[in-house]
Amino acid sequence: VPVFIYNVLQVMGVFADPGTGIPRAVFMSIGLILYYAFSESLSRVSACTVENSRYIVQSGVPKMAFVLSAVLEVLSNFAIRFAVVVILIAVMYGPAPRTIVLLPFFALPLVLLGLGIGLFLNLFCVLYQDLLNLVQVVVFYLLFASGVFIVIPDNAGLYTLFRFSPVYQIVYGGRMVALQGDTSDLSHVLLATAVCSLIVPVAIVAFYRAEKLVNSYL
């Protein structure tokens, strides 16, 4: 729905040019679906044990099954949003660039980053369920520092620190590759992808190591 509304507002002339040569609505739409790949993965994985605790206790279903279910749901949501964005671009602005097919490759590391951090938070959310509310707040406000709406300038003070986050690097660099074929920031994207990928195995080991403790609180 937000993606559709942004593009309607673009056609109505509400949005100005973001200075990147890309219509503002397309700029934000691509950024949004990339960011949602991270934020949904983080929030859903963080909450899946708490939300399914009754099934885990009564049926003995492995907790990792619910984690994988959450990740598959995130991937399904991304596929739907991606299809909607491509169709909207084709209808409102002409055929989408061929490089847009690369967008899912940039969404995957964001899903992995959300999965890795989510697995760590999953353990603590079982102990402190109010932490889930904090996760939702952080995910919401991090949207405004992720490069979805604007490109963070070099002289933005403390705000500049967000330029070094894997989320910003992949959202910004991935969008430039997908929409303009601009690979000037690809090295930063690859480094951020490596960081996202390395977090996952560490998080999985911690998740299984803490399983007995988590079971005692369910």
XYZ file of C-alpha atoms in Angstrom, residues 6-14 25 92-93:
12
model
C 3.960 7.000 -3.202
C 3.755 6.367 -6.941
C 0.279 7.893 -7.187
C 1.591 11.005 -5.399
C 4.511 11.113 -7.846
C 2.138 11.146 -10.823
C 0.114 13.912 -9.107
C 3.280 16.027 -8.898
C 3.542 16.018 -5.100
C 8.458 7.605 -5.716
C 3.702 4.884 -14.807
C 7.215 5.540 -16.120
